[in-house]
Short mmCIF file of C-alpha atoms in Angstrom, two decimals:
data_model
loop_
_atom_site.label_atom_id
_atom_site.label_comp_id
_atom_site.label_asym_id
_atom_site.label_seq_id
_atom_site.Cartn_x
_atom_site.Cartn_y
_atom_site.Cartn_z
CA UNK A 48 121.97 -59.80 -124.91
CA UNK A 49 121.71 -63.27 -123.74
CA UNK A 50 120.83 -64.17 -120.23
CA UNK A 51 121.12 -67.87 -118.90
CA UNK A 52 122.90 -70.58 -117.16
CA UNK A 53 125.19 -73.00 -118.65
CA UNK A 54 124.98 -76.70 -117.01
CA UNK A 55 128.53 -75.80 -115.55
CA UNK A 56 127.21 -72.69 -113.77
CA UNK A 57 124.10 -74.27 -112.63
CA UNK A 58 126.10 -77.14 -111.17
CA UNK A 59 128.25 -74.71 -109.33
CA UNK A 60 125.21 -72.93 -107.66
CA UNK A 61 123.87 -76.16 -106.36
CA UNK A 62 127.21 -77.10 -104.94
CA UNK A 63 127.30 -74.18 -103.10
CA UNK A 64 123.74 -74.44 -101.56
CA UNK A 65 124.80 -78.14 -100.58
CA UNK A 66 128.04 -76.81 -99.11
CA UNK A 67 126.04 -74.40 -96.98
CA UNK A 68 123.70 -77.08 -95.67
CA UNK A 69 126.66 -79.24 -94.69
CA UNK A 70 128.50 -76.43 -92.90
CA UNK A 71 125.78 -74.84 -90.94
CA UNK A 72 123.89 -78.39 -90.10
CA UNK A 73 126.45 -79.66 -87.64
CA UNK A 74 126.94 -76.41 -86.17
CA UNK A 75 123.19 -75.97 -85.41
CA UNK A 76 123.00 -79.71 -84.12
CA UNK A 77 125.79 -78.99 -81.83
CA UNK A 78 123.87 -76.23 -79.77
CA UNK A 79 122.66 -78.09 -76.53
CA UNK A 80 118.76 -78.81 -76.42
CA UNK A 81 116.71 -75.81 -74.68
CA UNK A 82 119.47 -73.20 -75.40
CA UNK A 83 119.52 -70.23 -77.92
CA UNK A 84 122.77 -69.58 -79.72
CA UNK A 85 123.73 -66.06 -78.61
CA UNK A 86 126.44 -63.79 -80.05
CA UNK A 87 130.19 -64.93 -80.10
CA UNK A 88 129.33 -68.53 -79.82
CA UNK A 89 127.78 -68.21 -76.57
CA UNK A 90 124.39 -69.80 -75.40
CA UNK A 91 121.29 -68.23 -73.73
CA UNK A 92 119.47 -69.49 -70.57
CA UNK A 93 117.70 -72.70 -70.99
CA UNK A 94 113.93 -71.58 -72.01
CA UNK A 95 111.32 -71.86 -68.93
CA UNK A 96 109.81 -75.43 -68.07
CA UNK A 97 106.23 -76.03 -68.61
CA UNK A 98 103.92 -74.65 -66.09
CA UNK A 99 102.43 -77.24 -63.62
CA UNK A 100 99.61 -75.32 -62.35
CA UNK A 101 96.83 -76.96 -64.30
CA UNK A 102 97.73 -80.38 -62.64
CA UNK A 103 95.58 -81.65 -59.73
CA UNK A 104 97.20 -81.91 -56.37
CA UNK A 105 100.37 -80.25 -54.95
CA UNK A 106 103.04 -79.09 -57.56
CA UNK A 107 106.53 -78.13 -56.27
CA UNK A 108 110.05 -78.36 -57.96
CA UNK A 109 112.22 -78.61 -55.02
CA UNK A 110 116.15 -78.45 -55.32
CA UNK A 111 118.42 -80.37 -53.09
CA UNK A 112 117.93 -78.92 -49.50
CA UNK A 113 114.50 -77.66 -50.09
CA UNK A 114 112.09 -77.79 -46.93
CA UNK A 115 109.16 -79.89 -47.31
CA UNK A 116 105.70 -78.28 -48.43
CA UNK A 117 103.32 -78.20 -45.40
CA UNK A 118 100.52 -80.63 -45.37
CA UNK A 119 97.48 -78.34 -45.16
CA UNK A 120 93.84 -79.22 -45.43
CA UNK A 121 92.56 -76.33 -47.76
CA UNK A 122 91.06 -77.43 -51.14
CA UNK A 123 93.09 -75.01 -52.84
CA UNK A 124 96.22 -72.84 -52.19
CA UNK A 125 99.25 -70.97 -53.68
CA UNK A 126 102.47 -69.34 -52.78
CA UNK A 127 104.09 -67.02 -55.10
CA UNK A 128 106.77 -64.29 -55.02
CA UNK A 129 104.95 -61.04 -55.61
CA UNK A 130 107.91 -59.18 -57.00
CA UNK A 131 108.98 -61.86 -60.00
CA UNK A 132 105.48 -63.43 -60.15
CA UNK A 133 107.00 -66.72 -59.88
CA UNK A 134 104.78 -69.36 -58.22
CA UNK A 135 106.93 -71.53 -55.71
CA UNK A 136 104.24 -74.12 -54.96
CA UNK A 137 100.52 -74.49 -55.44
CA UNK A 138 97.74 -77.20 -54.99
CA UNK A 139 94.73 -77.34 -57.31
CA UNK A 140 95.67 -73.75 -58.27
CA UNK A 141 93.01 -73.28 -61.02
CA UNK A 142 90.39 -75.09 -59.24
CA UNK A 143 87.19 -72.98 -59.34
CA UNK A 144 85.57 -72.27 -56.01
CA UNK A 145 83.30 -69.54 -54.32
CA UNK A 146 85.54 -66.66 -53.26
CA UNK A 147 83.58 -65.09 -50.47
CA UNK A 148 85.00 -61.54 -49.60
CA UNK A 149 88.38 -62.21 -51.13
CA UNK A 150 86.57 -61.03 -54.19
CA UNK A 151 86.67 -57.68 -52.84
CA UNK A 152 90.42 -57.51 -54.05
CA UNK A 153 88.98 -57.31 -57.53
CA UNK A 154 86.19 -54.96 -56.69
CA UNK A 155 88.83 -52.62 -55.15
CA UNK A 156 91.06 -52.96 -58.30
CA UNK A 157 88.15 -51.99 -60.43
CA UNK A 158 86.76 -49.14 -58.75
CA UNK A 159 89.57 -47.68 -56.76
CA UNK A 160 91.01 -45.90 -59.75
CA UNK A 161 87.72 -44.05 -60.66
CA UNK A 162 86.47 -42.82 -57.05
CA UNK A 163 88.86 -40.38 -55.22
CA UNK A 164 89.21 -40.97 -51.59
CA UNK A 165 88.49 -37.08 -50.89
CA UNK A 166 84.83 -37.06 -52.45
CA UNK A 167 82.27 -36.76 -49.99
CA UNK A 168 78.76 -38.33 -50.72
CA UNK A 169 75.22 -38.62 -48.88
CA UNK A 170 73.86 -42.30 -48.90
CA UNK A 171 70.44 -43.01 -50.19
CA UNK A 172 67.99 -45.60 -49.50
CA UNK A 173 68.37 -47.22 -53.18
CA UNK A 174 72.06 -47.54 -52.66
CA UNK A 175 71.57 -49.85 -49.38
CA UNK A 176 68.84 -52.10 -51.13
CA UNK A 177 69.70 -55.79 -51.97
CA UNK A 178 72.14 -56.51 -49.46
CA UNK A 179 72.40 -60.16 -48.66
CA UNK A 180 71.02 -61.82 -45.64
CA UNK A 181 73.60 -62.36 -42.86
CA UNK A 182 76.20 -60.09 -44.88
CA UNK A 183 79.12 -58.45 -42.76
CA UNK A 184 78.47 -54.69 -42.31
CA UNK A 185 80.32 -51.71 -41.36
CA UNK A 186 77.29 -49.57 -40.35
CA UNK A 187 76.61 -47.50 -43.55
CA UNK A 188 73.44 -45.63 -42.71
CA UNK A 189 70.86 -43.91 -44.97
CA UNK A 190 70.91 -40.14 -45.16
CA UNK A 191 74.43 -40.02 -43.49
CA UNK A 192 77.39 -38.25 -45.50
CA UNK A 193 80.83 -40.11 -45.98
CA UNK A 194 83.92 -39.49 -47.69
CA UNK A 195 84.73 -42.22 -50.05
CA UNK A 196 87.86 -43.11 -48.07
CA UNK A 197 85.57 -43.90 -45.05
CA UNK A 198 83.76 -46.15 -47.29
CA UNK A 199 87.01 -48.04 -48.55
CA UNK A 200 88.01 -48.48 -44.85
CA UNK A 201 84.63 -50.12 -44.50
CA UNK A 202 85.25 -52.46 -47.10
CA UNK A 203 88.94 -53.53 -46.28
CA UNK A 204 88.65 -53.71 -42.50
CA UNK A 205 85.02 -54.77 -41.85
CA UNK A 206 84.40 -56.28 -45.07
CA UNK A 207 81.06 -54.30 -45.33
CA UNK A 208 78.86 -55.30 -48.03
CA UNK A 209 77.09 -52.09 -47.20
CA UNK A 210 80.05 -50.04 -48.20
CA UNK A 211 80.64 -52.17 -51.46
CA UNK A 212 76.96 -51.35 -52.36
CA UNK A 213 77.33 -47.77 -52.23
CA UNK A 214 80.47 -47.65 -53.84
CA UNK A 215 78.93 -49.93 -56.90
CA UNK A 216 76.31 -47.37 -57.09
CA UNK A 217 78.69 -44.51 -57.37
CA UNK A 218 80.53 -46.73 -60.17
CA UNK A 219 77.50 -46.97 -62.33
CA UNK A 220 75.53 -49.54 -60.59
CA UNK A 221 75.78 -53.47 -59.43
CA UNK A 222 75.63 -54.95 -62.97
CA UNK A 223 77.77 -52.36 -64.35
CA UNK A 224 80.38 -52.91 -61.79
CA UNK A 225 80.11 -56.80 -61.83
CA UNK A 226 80.78 -56.36 -65.59
CA UNK A 227 83.97 -54.01 -65.12
CA UNK A 228 85.12 -56.40 -62.81
CA UNK A 229 85.03 -59.39 -65.30
CA UNK A 230 86.71 -57.32 -67.77
CA UNK A 231 89.35 -56.23 -65.22
CA UNK A 232 89.94 -60.04 -64.17
CA UNK A 233 90.26 -60.91 -67.92
CA UNK A 234 92.80 -58.17 -68.58
CA UNK A 235 95.04 -59.55 -65.80
CA UNK A 236 94.91 -63.16 -67.39
CA UNK A 237 92.62 -64.23 -64.36
CA UNK A 238 90.33 -66.52 -66.57
CA UNK A 239 88.78 -68.71 -63.66
CA UNK A 240 87.03 -65.89 -62.28
CA UNK A 241 83.22 -65.21 -62.84
CA UNK A 242 81.67 -62.42 -61.14
CA UNK A 243 77.94 -62.13 -60.31
CA UNK A 244 78.07 -60.10 -56.88
CA UNK A 245 80.67 -57.64 -56.45
CA UNK A 246 80.87 -58.07 -52.69
CA UNK A 247 81.49 -61.83 -53.03
CA UNK A 248 78.27 -62.88 -51.39
CA UNK A 249 77.31 -66.29 -52.43
CA UNK A 250 75.83 -66.50 -55.93
CA UNK A 251 75.29 -69.61 -58.03
CA UNK A 252 78.16 -69.82 -60.63
CA UNK A 253 80.27 -67.00 -58.84
CA UNK A 254 83.81 -68.48 -58.71
CA UNK A 255 87.38 -67.71 -58.66
CA UNK A 256 90.69 -69.67 -58.07
CA UNK A 257 93.69 -69.51 -55.77
CA UNK A 258 95.50 -68.61 -58.83
CA UNK A 259 93.17 -65.63 -59.77
CA UNK A 260 92.90 -64.38 -56.30
CA UNK A 261 96.82 -64.28 -55.92
CA UNK A 262 96.84 -62.30 -59.06
CA UNK A 263 94.27 -59.80 -57.69
CA UNK A 264 96.39 -59.51 -54.50
CA UNK A 265 99.65 -59.10 -56.07
CA UNK A 266 98.15 -56.28 -58.69
CA UNK A 267 96.50 -54.77 -55.69
CA UNK A 268 99.72 -54.14 -53.78
CA UNK A 269 101.07 -51.98 -56.51
CA UNK A 270 98.34 -49.57 -56.17
CA UNK A 271 99.36 -47.13 -53.23
CA UNK A 272 95.65 -46.75 -52.00
CA UNK A 273 94.90 -50.48 -52.08
CA UNK A 274 98.30 -51.34 -50.15
CA UNK A 275 97.42 -48.68 -47.61
CA UNK A 276 93.87 -49.78 -46.87
CA UNK A 277 94.47 -53.56 -46.91
CA UNK A 278 97.47 -52.89 -44.27
CA UNK A 279 95.35 -50.79 -41.97
CA UNK A 280 94.64 -52.61 -38.56
CA UNK A 281 92.31 -50.02 -36.87
CA UNK A 282 90.40 -47.07 -37.92
CA UNK A 283 87.51 -44.73 -36.98
CA UNK A 284 84.22 -44.99 -38.83
CA UNK A 285 81.67 -42.05 -39.00
CA UNK A 286 78.49 -42.66 -36.93
CA UNK A 287 75.50 -40.46 -36.34
CA UNK A 288 75.63 -36.86 -34.73
CA UNK A 289 78.97 -36.33 -35.78
CA UNK A 290 80.56 -39.24 -33.82
CA UNK A 291 82.59 -42.11 -34.78
CA UNK A 292 83.36 -45.60 -33.55
CA UNK A 293 86.39 -47.89 -33.98
CA UNK A 294 86.66 -50.70 -36.64
CA UNK A 295 89.17 -53.54 -36.57
CA UNK A 296 90.46 -55.35 -39.77
CA UNK A 297 88.88 -58.87 -39.64
CA UNK A 298 92.11 -60.31 -41.06
CA UNK A 299 93.42 -62.01 -37.74
CA UNK A 300 96.89 -62.54 -39.16
CA UNK A 301 97.01 -58.69 -39.41
CA UNK A 302 95.24 -57.62 -36.23
CA UNK A 303 95.94 -60.64 -33.93
CA UNK A 304 92.11 -60.87 -32.86
CA UNK A 305 90.54 -63.98 -31.71
CA UNK A 306 93.79 -65.42 -30.32
CA UNK A 307 95.37 -65.69 -33.62
CA UNK A 308 99.15 -64.69 -33.32
CA UNK A 309 99.97 -61.62 -35.87
CA UNK A 310 102.20 -62.82 -38.60
CA UNK A 311 105.58 -60.83 -38.56
CA UNK A 312 105.88 -58.63 -41.72
CA UNK A 313 102.31 -59.15 -42.79
CA UNK A 314 101.07 -56.39 -45.15
CA UNK A 315 97.31 -57.54 -45.86
CA UNK A 316 95.22 -58.45 -48.00
CA UNK A 317 91.91 -59.74 -47.59
CA UNK A 318 89.82 -62.58 -45.74
CA UNK A 319 86.35 -63.81 -46.32
CA UNK A 320 83.80 -66.37 -45.20
CA UNK A 321 80.34 -67.57 -46.39
CA UNK A 322 78.55 -70.87 -45.85
CA UNK A 323 79.19 -72.05 -49.43
CA UNK A 324 82.95 -70.80 -49.73
CA UNK A 325 83.95 -71.68 -46.37
CA UNK A 326 86.80 -69.66 -45.01
CA UNK A 327 89.24 -67.87 -47.56
CA UNK A 328 92.22 -65.58 -47.42
CA UNK A 329 94.74 -63.80 -49.61
CA UNK A 330 97.64 -62.74 -47.35
CA UNK A 331 100.85 -61.01 -48.24
CA UNK A 332 103.99 -60.56 -46.12
CA UNK A 333 107.19 -58.98 -46.43
CA UNK A 334 110.67 -60.39 -45.19
CA UNK A 335 114.29 -59.57 -46.10
CA UNK A 336 113.46 -57.81 -48.93
CA UNK A 337 111.09 -60.35 -50.57
CA UNK A 338 107.25 -60.19 -50.50
CA UNK A 339 105.18 -63.31 -50.73
CA UNK A 340 101.40 -63.78 -51.70
CA UNK A 341 99.53 -66.63 -50.27
CA UNK A 342 95.85 -67.83 -51.19
CA UNK A 343 94.06 -70.47 -48.91
CA UNK A 344 90.72 -71.42 -49.82
CA UNK A 345 88.37 -73.48 -47.75
CA UNK A 346 90.45 -75.50 -45.11
CA UNK A 347 88.75 -78.79 -44.25
CA UNK A 348 89.71 -79.04 -40.92
CA UNK A 349 90.84 -77.03 -37.93
CA UNK A 350 88.04 -74.91 -37.35
CA UNK A 351 87.23 -71.41 -38.48
CA UNK A 352 90.84 -69.90 -37.68
CA UNK A 353 92.54 -72.67 -39.66
CA UNK A 354 92.80 -70.31 -42.60
CA UNK A 355 95.16 -68.14 -40.97
CA UNK A 356 97.25 -70.92 -39.45
CA UNK A 357 97.48 -72.84 -42.92
CA UNK A 358 98.47 -69.55 -44.39
CA UNK A 359 101.29 -68.88 -41.83
CA UNK A 360 102.71 -72.42 -42.43
CA UNK A 361 102.82 -71.61 -46.18
CA UNK A 362 104.36 -68.22 -45.89
CA UNK A 363 107.11 -69.66 -43.52
CA UNK A 364 107.74 -72.43 -45.94
CA UNK A 365 107.85 -69.72 -48.88
CA UNK A 366 110.55 -67.73 -47.15
CA UNK A 367 112.43 -70.76 -46.26
CA UNK A 368 112.14 -72.12 -49.55
CA UNK A 369 113.39 -68.86 -51.34
CA UNK A 370 116.15 -69.95 -53.81
CA UNK A 371 115.80 -73.68 -53.25
CA UNK A 372 112.86 -74.49 -55.62
CA UNK A 373 112.11 -73.53 -59.10
CA UNK A 374 109.03 -71.93 -60.36
CA UNK A 375 106.06 -74.15 -61.10
CA UNK A 376 104.42 -71.44 -62.95
CA UNK A 377 103.99 -67.52 -63.03
CA UNK A 378 101.21 -65.00 -62.18
CA UNK A 379 102.19 -63.00 -65.06
CA UNK A 380 100.00 -64.92 -67.52
CA UNK A 381 97.73 -64.24 -70.20
CA UNK A 382 96.50 -67.66 -70.49
CA UNK A 383 94.66 -69.49 -73.18
CA UNK A 384 91.62 -71.23 -71.91
CA UNK A 385 92.23 -75.16 -71.66
CA UNK A 386 90.04 -77.54 -73.07
CA UNK A 387 88.66 -80.65 -71.23
CA UNK A 388 91.40 -83.03 -70.03
CA UNK A 389 91.88 -85.90 -67.52
CA UNK A 390 93.18 -85.54 -64.22
CA UNK A 391 91.54 -82.18 -63.12
CA UNK A 392 88.23 -80.98 -62.28
CA UNK A 393 88.87 -77.63 -63.91
CA UNK A 394 90.84 -78.57 -67.10
CA UNK A 395 93.78 -80.34 -68.39
CA UNK A 396 96.93 -80.70 -66.47
CA UNK A 397 99.32 -78.02 -68.23
CA UNK A 398 98.63 -74.97 -70.25
CA UNK A 399 100.82 -72.58 -72.52
CA UNK A 400 101.76 -69.39 -70.22
CA UNK A 401 102.51 -66.17 -72.23
CA UNK A 402 104.57 -64.02 -69.69
CA UNK A 403 104.52 -60.08 -69.39
CA UNK A 404 106.44 -57.89 -67.68
CA UNK A 405 105.12 -56.08 -64.38
CA UNK A 406 104.96 -52.88 -65.72
CA UNK A 407 102.71 -54.20 -68.56
CA UNK A 408 100.43 -56.01 -65.70
CA UNK A 409 100.09 -52.70 -63.69
CA UNK A 410 98.87 -50.74 -66.54
CA UNK A 411 95.25 -50.54 -67.35
CA UNK A 412 94.51 -52.74 -70.25
CA UNK A 413 91.65 -53.47 -72.47
CA UNK A 414 89.72 -56.91 -71.83
CA UNK A 415 91.27 -59.86 -73.35
CA UNK A 416 88.88 -62.63 -74.57
CA UNK A 417 90.08 -66.40 -73.93
CA UNK A 418 90.52 -68.59 -76.50
CA UNK A 419 88.06 -71.60 -76.66
CA UNK A 420 90.09 -74.05 -78.66
CA UNK A 421 91.78 -76.66 -76.63
CA UNK A 422 95.70 -75.98 -76.41
CA UNK A 423 98.38 -78.56 -75.93
CA UNK A 424 100.84 -78.44 -73.19
CA UNK A 425 103.88 -76.49 -73.36
CA UNK A 426 106.53 -77.83 -75.39
CA UNK A 427 109.85 -78.34 -73.97
CA UNK A 428 112.60 -76.19 -75.60
CA UNK A 429 113.98 -77.97 -78.62
CA UNK A 430 110.85 -80.20 -79.39
CA UNK A 431 109.69 -79.87 -83.02
CA UNK A 432 110.81 -77.35 -85.36
CA UNK A 433 113.17 -74.80 -83.65
CA UNK A 434 115.90 -72.34 -84.17
CA UNK A 435 118.51 -74.90 -85.01
CA UNK A 436 116.69 -75.99 -87.94
CA UNK A 437 115.65 -72.39 -89.06
CA UNK A 438 119.42 -71.67 -88.99
CA UNK A 439 120.21 -74.60 -91.29
CA UNK A 440 117.51 -73.44 -93.78
CA UNK A 441 118.32 -69.67 -93.48
CA UNK A 442 122.18 -70.33 -94.15
CA UNK A 443 121.52 -72.73 -96.97
CA UNK A 444 119.13 -70.00 -98.47
CA UNK A 445 121.57 -67.38 -98.14
CA UNK A 446 124.53 -69.25 -99.59
CA UNK A 447 122.21 -70.51 -102.53
CA UNK A 448 121.12 -66.79 -103.17
CA UNK A 449 124.38 -65.63 -103.19
CA UNK A 450 125.40 -68.34 -105.57
CA UNK A 451 122.78 -67.66 -108.06
CA UNK A 452 123.41 -63.85 -108.04
CA UNK A 453 127.20 -64.46 -108.76
CA UNK A 454 126.38 -66.89 -111.31
CA UNK A 455 123.84 -64.51 -113.00
CA UNK A 456 126.57 -61.61 -112.94
CA UNK A 457 129.26 -64.04 -114.53
CA UNK A 458 126.86 -64.96 -117.24
CA UNK A 459 125.79 -61.50 -118.27
CA UNK A 460 129.58 -60.43 -118.49
CA UNK A 461 130.40 -63.66 -120.41
CA UNK A 462 127.81 -62.99 -123.15
CA UNK A 463 128.63 -59.27 -123.20
CA UNK A 464 132.22 -60.02 -124.25
CA UNK A 465 131.23 -61.91 -127.53
CA UNK A 466 128.55 -62.37 -130.12
CA UNK A 467 126.34 -65.22 -129.23
CA UNK A 468 126.09 -68.23 -131.52
CA UNK A 469 123.36 -68.71 -133.95
CA UNK A 470 122.34 -72.32 -133.33
CA UNK A 471 120.51 -74.05 -130.56
CA UNK A 472 122.94 -74.22 -127.82
CA UNK A 473 120.63 -74.56 -124.95
CA UNK A 474 120.11 -70.68 -124.15
CA UNK A 475 117.33 -68.81 -125.26
CA UNK A 476 117.98 -65.39 -127.09
CA UNK A 477 116.27 -62.35 -125.60
CA UNK A 478 116.04 -58.90 -127.66
#
């Protein structure tokens, strides 16, 4: 049997390939930029716009009629929708700053799941060693027996570094807890955070960001224990001889202490202060079925209570801007570490964001190591090689493949019907 192609058959196959390109090319090119051709000739939604969260200064994408963003003095702040993860507006979101006791949100996310509240523990002297001078304390006493739930109330309400030290000891020790917190931060995509002191006490090199702290606060609201503790206004804490004393949440937007008006619908989360960090706050509030998370780091004017008033302004703006702004980024981001770039103290102006579902974010995860190479800004949908070009290539290849198969089948049948000629007819004989 002789198998081969005549020049006529080869030309026909090539013509079919060219026809495929000419037919599919205009159809693919006709698809609007930024859309993905869907079934039955429809088009899917435009791809997400590039995140702006690595750019310095205030970032917002207002629609017509959107309220103006408040002019606040904080070095860094962020407003996000806790349900969707959409960041509505931010200023210097990834600037790395000392977090103070707002880092206790990450501590709780890491340790709460492994220390049941009903466990009772008698505190030892070693567990209270090394508490930093000037630390906020709830009054944990050596030799006293406490339920773990008591200690957690001491963490959330009184920001007690003594309670953190005892819980960290139960979790495997101070350094072990710091390492686990670091791994937890990485698993949530919070790459600005560097943990050295689990209680948030000032330590050289310990930093976080408005973005990361919002990630921690949002994740915490999904844990029923975390959500309950951070929303508690008052509680009783065990003292000596079977007595107890009252403790009040130091988050003034929640408690209304020191003349700060409580914020309607506030549901926590955590405040902090150190001489190096200034006043810091992660707060969440619910209104009309929407929950917002706000981070405010180190206001530069207005005194010690300005952090609450600036958070109030940002929450008011966030609820008023619902549906009137487009997101500037997402809290659902396992991000590649940016390389050095101009215009920002903490990195380049934009970075790719890989979004993940809320259910995946809430589940325990293995640590994710950040990439070290510089990554370019997110390309706008349609830039560079994309689906239209791929459609042209795939269509042409499919038609060409079909043409070759048909030609081969035709050649085999044609040669089988007669005895091949003996001369050099441009074909090779195969026996």
